[in-house]
Coordinates of C-alpha atoms in Angstrom, one line a residue:
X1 CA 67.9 66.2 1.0
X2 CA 69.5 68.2 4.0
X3 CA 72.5 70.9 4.4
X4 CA 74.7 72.0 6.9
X5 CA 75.3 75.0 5.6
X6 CA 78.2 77.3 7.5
X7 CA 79.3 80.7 7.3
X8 CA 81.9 80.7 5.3
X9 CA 79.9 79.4 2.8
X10 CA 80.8 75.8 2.8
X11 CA 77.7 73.0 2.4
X12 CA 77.2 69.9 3.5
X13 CA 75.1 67.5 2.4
X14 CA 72.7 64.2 4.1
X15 CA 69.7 63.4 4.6
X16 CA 67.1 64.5 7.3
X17 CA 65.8 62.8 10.7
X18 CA 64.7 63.7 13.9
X19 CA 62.7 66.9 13.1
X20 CA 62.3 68.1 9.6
X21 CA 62.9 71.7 9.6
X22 CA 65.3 75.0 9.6
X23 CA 67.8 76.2 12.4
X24 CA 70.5 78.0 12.9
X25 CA 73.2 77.8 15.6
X26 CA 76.4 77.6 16.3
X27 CA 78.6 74.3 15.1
X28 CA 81.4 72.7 17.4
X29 CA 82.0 68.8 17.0
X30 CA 82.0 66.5 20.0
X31 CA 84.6 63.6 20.3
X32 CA 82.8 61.1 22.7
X33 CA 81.8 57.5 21.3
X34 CA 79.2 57.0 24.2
X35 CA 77.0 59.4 26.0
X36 CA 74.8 61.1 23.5
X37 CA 71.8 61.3 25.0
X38 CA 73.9 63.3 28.3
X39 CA 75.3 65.1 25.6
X40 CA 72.0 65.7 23.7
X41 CA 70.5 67.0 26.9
X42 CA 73.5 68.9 28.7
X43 CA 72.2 73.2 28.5
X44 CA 75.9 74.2 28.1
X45 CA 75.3 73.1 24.6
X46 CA 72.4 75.7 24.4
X47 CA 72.1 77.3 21.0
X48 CA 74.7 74.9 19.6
X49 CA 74.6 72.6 16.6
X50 CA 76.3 69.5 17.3
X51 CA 78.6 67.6 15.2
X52 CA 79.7 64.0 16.2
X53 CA 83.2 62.9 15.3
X54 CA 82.2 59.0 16.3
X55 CA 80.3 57.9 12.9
X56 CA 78.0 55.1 14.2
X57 CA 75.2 57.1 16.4
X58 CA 72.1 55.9 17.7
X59 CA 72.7 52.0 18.6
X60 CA 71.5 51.9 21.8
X61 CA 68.5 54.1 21.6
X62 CA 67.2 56.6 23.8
X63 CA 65.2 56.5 27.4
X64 CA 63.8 58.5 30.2
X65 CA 67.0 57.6 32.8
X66 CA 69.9 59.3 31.2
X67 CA 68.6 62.8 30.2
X68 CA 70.8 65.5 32.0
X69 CA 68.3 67.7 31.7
X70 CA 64.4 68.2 31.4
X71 CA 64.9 67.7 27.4
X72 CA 67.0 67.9 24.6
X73 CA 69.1 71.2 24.5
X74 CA 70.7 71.2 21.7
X75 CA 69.5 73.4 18.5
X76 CA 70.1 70.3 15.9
X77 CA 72.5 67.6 15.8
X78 CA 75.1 65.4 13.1
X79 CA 75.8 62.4 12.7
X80 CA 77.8 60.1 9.9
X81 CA 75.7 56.8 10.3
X82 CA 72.1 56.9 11.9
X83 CA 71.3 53.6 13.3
X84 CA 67.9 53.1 12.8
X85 CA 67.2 49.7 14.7
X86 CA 68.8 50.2 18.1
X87 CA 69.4 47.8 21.0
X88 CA 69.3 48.1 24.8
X89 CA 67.8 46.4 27.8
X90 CA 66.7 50.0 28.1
X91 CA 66.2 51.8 25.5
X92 CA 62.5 53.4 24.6
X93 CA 62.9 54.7 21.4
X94 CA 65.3 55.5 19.0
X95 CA 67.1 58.5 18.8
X96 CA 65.3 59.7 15.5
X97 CA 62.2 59.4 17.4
X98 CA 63.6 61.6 20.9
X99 CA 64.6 64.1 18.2
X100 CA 61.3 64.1 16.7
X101 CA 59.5 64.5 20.0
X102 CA 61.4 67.3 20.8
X103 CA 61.3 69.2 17.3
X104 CA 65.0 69.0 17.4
X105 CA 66.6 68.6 13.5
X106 CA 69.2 66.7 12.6
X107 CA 71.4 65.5 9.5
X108 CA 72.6 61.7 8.6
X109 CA 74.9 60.5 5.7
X110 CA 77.3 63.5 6.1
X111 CA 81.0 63.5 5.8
X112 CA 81.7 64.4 9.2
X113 CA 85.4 63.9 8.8
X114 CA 85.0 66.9 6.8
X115 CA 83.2 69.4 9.3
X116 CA 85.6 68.3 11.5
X117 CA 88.8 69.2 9.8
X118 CA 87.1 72.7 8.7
X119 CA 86.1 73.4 12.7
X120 CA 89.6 72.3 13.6
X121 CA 91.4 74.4 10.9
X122 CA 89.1 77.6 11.0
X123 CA 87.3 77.7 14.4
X124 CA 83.3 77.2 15.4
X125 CA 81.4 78.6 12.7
X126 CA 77.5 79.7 12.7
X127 CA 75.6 77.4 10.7
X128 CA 72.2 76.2 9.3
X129 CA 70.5 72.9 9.1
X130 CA 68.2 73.8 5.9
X131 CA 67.0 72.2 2.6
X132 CA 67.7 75.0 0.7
X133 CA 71.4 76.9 1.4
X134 CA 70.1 80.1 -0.3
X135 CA 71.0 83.5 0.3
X136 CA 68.3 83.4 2.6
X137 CA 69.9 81.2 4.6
X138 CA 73.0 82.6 5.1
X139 CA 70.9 86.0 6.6
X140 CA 69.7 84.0 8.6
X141 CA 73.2 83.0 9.8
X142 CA 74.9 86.6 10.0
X143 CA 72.0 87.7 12.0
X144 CA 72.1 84.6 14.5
X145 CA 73.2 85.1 18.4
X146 CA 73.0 83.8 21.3
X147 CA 72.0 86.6 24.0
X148 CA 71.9 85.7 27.8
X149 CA 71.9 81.6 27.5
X150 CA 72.5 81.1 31.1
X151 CA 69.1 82.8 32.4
X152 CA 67.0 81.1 29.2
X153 CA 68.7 77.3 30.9
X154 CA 68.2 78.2 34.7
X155 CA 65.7 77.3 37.0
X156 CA 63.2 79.8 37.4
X157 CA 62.8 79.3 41.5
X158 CA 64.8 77.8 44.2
X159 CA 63.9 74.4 45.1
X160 CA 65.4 72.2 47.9
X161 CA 66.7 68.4 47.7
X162 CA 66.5 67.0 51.0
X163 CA 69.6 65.3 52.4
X164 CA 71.7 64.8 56.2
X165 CA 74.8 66.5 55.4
X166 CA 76.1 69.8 54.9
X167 CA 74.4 72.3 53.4
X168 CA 74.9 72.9 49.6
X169 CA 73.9 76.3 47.9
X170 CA 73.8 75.4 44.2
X171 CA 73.9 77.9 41.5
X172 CA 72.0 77.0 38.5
X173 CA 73.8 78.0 35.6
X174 CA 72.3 75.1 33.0
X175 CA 73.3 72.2 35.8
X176 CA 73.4 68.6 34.7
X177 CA 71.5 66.1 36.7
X178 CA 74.9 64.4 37.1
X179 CA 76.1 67.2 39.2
X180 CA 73.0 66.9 41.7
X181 CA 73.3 63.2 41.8
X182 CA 77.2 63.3 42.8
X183 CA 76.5 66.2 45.8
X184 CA 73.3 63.8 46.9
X185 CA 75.6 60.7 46.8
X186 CA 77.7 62.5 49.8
X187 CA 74.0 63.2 51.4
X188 CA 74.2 67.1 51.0
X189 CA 71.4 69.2 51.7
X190 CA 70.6 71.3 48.4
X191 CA 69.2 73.8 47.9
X192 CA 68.8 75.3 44.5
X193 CA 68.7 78.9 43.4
X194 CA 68.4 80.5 40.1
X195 CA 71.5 81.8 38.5
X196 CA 70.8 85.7 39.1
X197 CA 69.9 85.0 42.9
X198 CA 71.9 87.7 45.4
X199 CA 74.8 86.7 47.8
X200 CA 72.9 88.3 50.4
X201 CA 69.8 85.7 49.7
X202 CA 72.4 82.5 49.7
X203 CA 74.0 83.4 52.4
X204 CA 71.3 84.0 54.4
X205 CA 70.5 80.5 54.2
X206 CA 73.6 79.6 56.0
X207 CA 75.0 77.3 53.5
X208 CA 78.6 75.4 54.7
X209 CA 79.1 75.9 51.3
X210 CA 78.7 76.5 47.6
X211 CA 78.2 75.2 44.5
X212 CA 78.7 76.7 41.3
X213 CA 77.7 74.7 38.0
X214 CA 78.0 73.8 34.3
X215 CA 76.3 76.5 31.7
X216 CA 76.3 78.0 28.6
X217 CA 78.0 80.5 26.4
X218 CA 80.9 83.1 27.4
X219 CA 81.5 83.7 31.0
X220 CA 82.3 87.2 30.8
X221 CA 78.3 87.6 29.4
X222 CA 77.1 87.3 32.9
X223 CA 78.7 90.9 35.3
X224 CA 76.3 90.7 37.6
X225 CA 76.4 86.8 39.1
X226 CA 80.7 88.0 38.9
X227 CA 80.1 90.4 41.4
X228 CA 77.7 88.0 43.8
X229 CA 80.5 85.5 43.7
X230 CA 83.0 88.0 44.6
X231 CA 80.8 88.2 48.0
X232 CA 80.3 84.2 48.1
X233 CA 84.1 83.8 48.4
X234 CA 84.8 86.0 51.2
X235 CA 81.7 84.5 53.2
X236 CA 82.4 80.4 52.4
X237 CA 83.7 77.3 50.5
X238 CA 83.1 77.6 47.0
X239 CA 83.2 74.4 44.2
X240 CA 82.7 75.5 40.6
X241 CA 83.0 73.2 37.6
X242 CA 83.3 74.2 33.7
X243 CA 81.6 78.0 33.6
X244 CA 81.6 77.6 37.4
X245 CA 85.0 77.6 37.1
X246 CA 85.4 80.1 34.8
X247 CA 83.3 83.0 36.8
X248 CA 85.6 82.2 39.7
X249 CA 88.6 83.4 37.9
X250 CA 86.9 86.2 36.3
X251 CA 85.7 87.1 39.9
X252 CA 89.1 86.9 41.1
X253 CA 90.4 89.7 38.5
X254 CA 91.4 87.1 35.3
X255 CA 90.9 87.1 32.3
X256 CA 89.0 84.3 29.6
X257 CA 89.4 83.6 25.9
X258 CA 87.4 81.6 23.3
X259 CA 89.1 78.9 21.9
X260 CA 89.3 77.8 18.3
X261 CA 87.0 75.0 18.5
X262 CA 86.6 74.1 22.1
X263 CA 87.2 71.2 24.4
X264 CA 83.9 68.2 24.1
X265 CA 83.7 64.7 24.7
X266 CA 84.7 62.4 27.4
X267 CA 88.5 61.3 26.4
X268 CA 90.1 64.7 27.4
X269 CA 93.5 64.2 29.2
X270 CA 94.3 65.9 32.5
X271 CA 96.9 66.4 34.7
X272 CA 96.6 67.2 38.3
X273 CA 99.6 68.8 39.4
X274 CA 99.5 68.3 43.1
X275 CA 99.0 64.2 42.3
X276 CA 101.1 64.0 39.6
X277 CA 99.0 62.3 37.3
X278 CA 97.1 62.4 34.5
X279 CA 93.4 61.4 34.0
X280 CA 90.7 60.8 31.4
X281 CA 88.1 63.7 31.9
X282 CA 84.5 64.4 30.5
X283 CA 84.6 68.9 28.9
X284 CA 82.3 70.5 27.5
X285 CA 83.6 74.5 27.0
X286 CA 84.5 77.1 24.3
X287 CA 86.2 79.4 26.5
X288 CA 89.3 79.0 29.1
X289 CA 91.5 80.6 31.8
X290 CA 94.5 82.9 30.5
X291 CA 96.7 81.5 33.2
X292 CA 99.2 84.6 33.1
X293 CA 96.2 86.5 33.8
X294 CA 95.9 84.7 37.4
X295 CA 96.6 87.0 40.4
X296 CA 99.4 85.4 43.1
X297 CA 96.2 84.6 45.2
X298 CA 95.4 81.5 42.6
X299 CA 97.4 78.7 42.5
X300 CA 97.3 76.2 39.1
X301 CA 95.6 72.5 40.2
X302 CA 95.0 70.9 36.4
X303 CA 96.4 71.1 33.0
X304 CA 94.8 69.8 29.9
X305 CA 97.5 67.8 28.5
X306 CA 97.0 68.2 24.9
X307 CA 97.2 71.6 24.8
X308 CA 98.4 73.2 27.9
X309 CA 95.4 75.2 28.7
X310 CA 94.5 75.9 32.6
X311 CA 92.0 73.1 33.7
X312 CA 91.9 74.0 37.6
X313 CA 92.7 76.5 40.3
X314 CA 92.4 76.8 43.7
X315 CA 93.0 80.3 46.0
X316 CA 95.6 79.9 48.6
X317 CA 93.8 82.5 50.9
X318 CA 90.1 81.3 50.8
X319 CA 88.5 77.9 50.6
X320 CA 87.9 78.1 47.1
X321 CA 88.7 75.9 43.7
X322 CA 87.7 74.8 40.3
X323 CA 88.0 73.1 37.6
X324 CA 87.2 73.3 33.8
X325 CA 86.0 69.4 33.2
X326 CA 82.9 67.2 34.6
X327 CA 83.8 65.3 37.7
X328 CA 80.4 63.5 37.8
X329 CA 81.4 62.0 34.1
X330 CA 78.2 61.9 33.0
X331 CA 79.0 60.8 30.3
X332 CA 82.3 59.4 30.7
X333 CA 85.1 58.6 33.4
X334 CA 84.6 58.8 37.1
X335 CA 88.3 59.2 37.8
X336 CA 88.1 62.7 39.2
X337 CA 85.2 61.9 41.4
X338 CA 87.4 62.7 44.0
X339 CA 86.7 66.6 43.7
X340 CA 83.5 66.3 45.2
X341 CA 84.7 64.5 48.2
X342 CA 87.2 67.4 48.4
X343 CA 84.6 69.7 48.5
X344 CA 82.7 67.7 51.5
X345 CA 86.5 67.8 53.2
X346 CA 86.9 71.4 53.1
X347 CA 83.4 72.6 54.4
X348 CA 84.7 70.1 57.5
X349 CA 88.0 71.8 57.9
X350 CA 85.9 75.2 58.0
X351 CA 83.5 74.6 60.2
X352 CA 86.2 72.8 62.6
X353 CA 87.9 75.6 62.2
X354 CA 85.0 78.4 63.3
X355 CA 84.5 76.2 66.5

């Protein structure tokens, strides 16, 4: 027998698979029917316990292709319905067995509707994955934190992927391979650097422009790589999506706040203002934009249309946007694909302009 036991004391109970053993982390639910293995391996979900509102996970396996990552990232994971005989032209194993080769625990036969309802009502609790919700237990939950999660997800030194086009400084907050794939799809030259790398470094490079990425945890945890991307704005194009996003507000002088339970999975509506539509998008974030906080300088681009919160900016005095959801949809929707071309547009316009 197996628990999911939370903080405020409620327990859950199922059964074991994946790895058999104890950990704690914090619980938020994830409304995707597809894409587990991206989700499994995506490093914003670093120190998080995963909950998955779909019940019937599992039934296409698991393989070497679709990681978004170099391994599972996740701290455990729950499902309703294990599916314990998978099929896919190609799959390699199961997903209790790329759980198990990556000591990663996780809980099957749980009410999930429950969790659920409890993180939607109360907010993202700390929680245990345990066989014995003891008082022990729960220590270990009160004394559980995260501390620094975007330097344990980073890349440790910059590394370069080749390419014709313009030249891409990527920041490496926990990036998804999706990410990398989309910029090499419009042939940019990257070049990688760790998350606490200097302006003065990047810039020396003589990038056409940058990249900020996906990570995990609360944006405001991370005052120093502000104040670098206060001196990357002023010097050239800037792209950030989902924490990327959220440093560039906090660079420009706003203000963040957790949400109740977050924004995951890859049927999020959002509306582009400027277009005046709506698409599906792929989130992954516990934290968002006060827009009353924005300066006049930053101008609103996306809304999520469920619940108002800012999803995109863009500075009307500097080659510079953002937005909160996953372009690349990996997994889910490609619709906003578009953002990347946008990028590749404005490192044109500045460079016809310098001429």
């Amino acid at each position: 027998m197996a628990y999911l036991f939370l903080e405020d004391g409620s327990i859950y109970s199922g059964e074991f698979f994946g790895a058999m053993r104890e950990v704690v982390g914090e619980v938020v639910f994830n409304t995707g029917m597809t894409g587990y293995q991206e989700l499994l391996s995506d490093p914003s979900y670093h120190g998080q316990i995963v909950v998955m509102t779909y019940p019937l996970i599992g039934n296409y396996g698991a393989n070497e292709l679709d990681n978004e990552s170099d391994g599972i990232q996740v701290r455990g994971f729950i499902v309703r319905e294990n599916i314990s005989k998978p099929c896919n032209w190609k799959m390699d194993v199961s997903i209790d067995k790329h759980l198990k080769n990556a000591d990663i625990p996780a809980i099957s036969s749980v009410d999930t509707r429950a969790i659920t309802r409890k993180l939607r009502e109360h907010g993202t609790m700390r929680g245990i994955i345990t066989n014995n919700p003891d008082d022990a237990a729960m220590g270990k939950i009160k004394a559980y934190q995260v501390i620094e999660p975007v330097k344990k997800v980073t890349c440790k030194e910059k590394y370069r992927i080749e390419g014709s086009g313009y030249k891409v400084a990527v920041l490496d907050y926990g990036i998804k391979h999706g990410i990398l794939d989309s910029l090499k799809l419009r042939d940019c030259d990257l070049t990688v650097y760790p998350s606490y790398t200097s302006a003065e470094e990047i810039l020396a490079d003589n990038p056409d422009g940058v990249f900020l990425s996906n990570g995990p945890g609360d944006p405001k945890d991370n005052p120093e790589v502000i104040e670098e991307i206060k001196k990357l704005i002023d010097a050239t194009p800037v792209f950030g999506i989902c924490l990327g996003f959220q440093l560039i507000a906090l660079a420009m002088g706003a203000d963040t706040f957790k949400l109740r339970y977050g924004h995951r999975g890859c049927n999020h509506p959002v509306k582009d203002i400027e277009q005046n539509r709506t698409y599906i998008t792929s989130q992954n974030h516990g934290y968002a934009v006060l827009p009353e906080s924005l300066p006049d300088t930053v101008k609103v681009t996306h809304l999520n249309w469920n619940d108002q919160t800012l999803e995109g900016i863009a500075l009307t005095n500097r080659p510079t946007y953002g937005v909160q959801f996953h372009p690349e949809g990996r997994p889910g929707p490609q619709d906003t694909a578009y953002l990347f071309d946008r990028f590749i547009d404005i490192m044109k316009k500045t460079q016809e302009g310098d001429k």
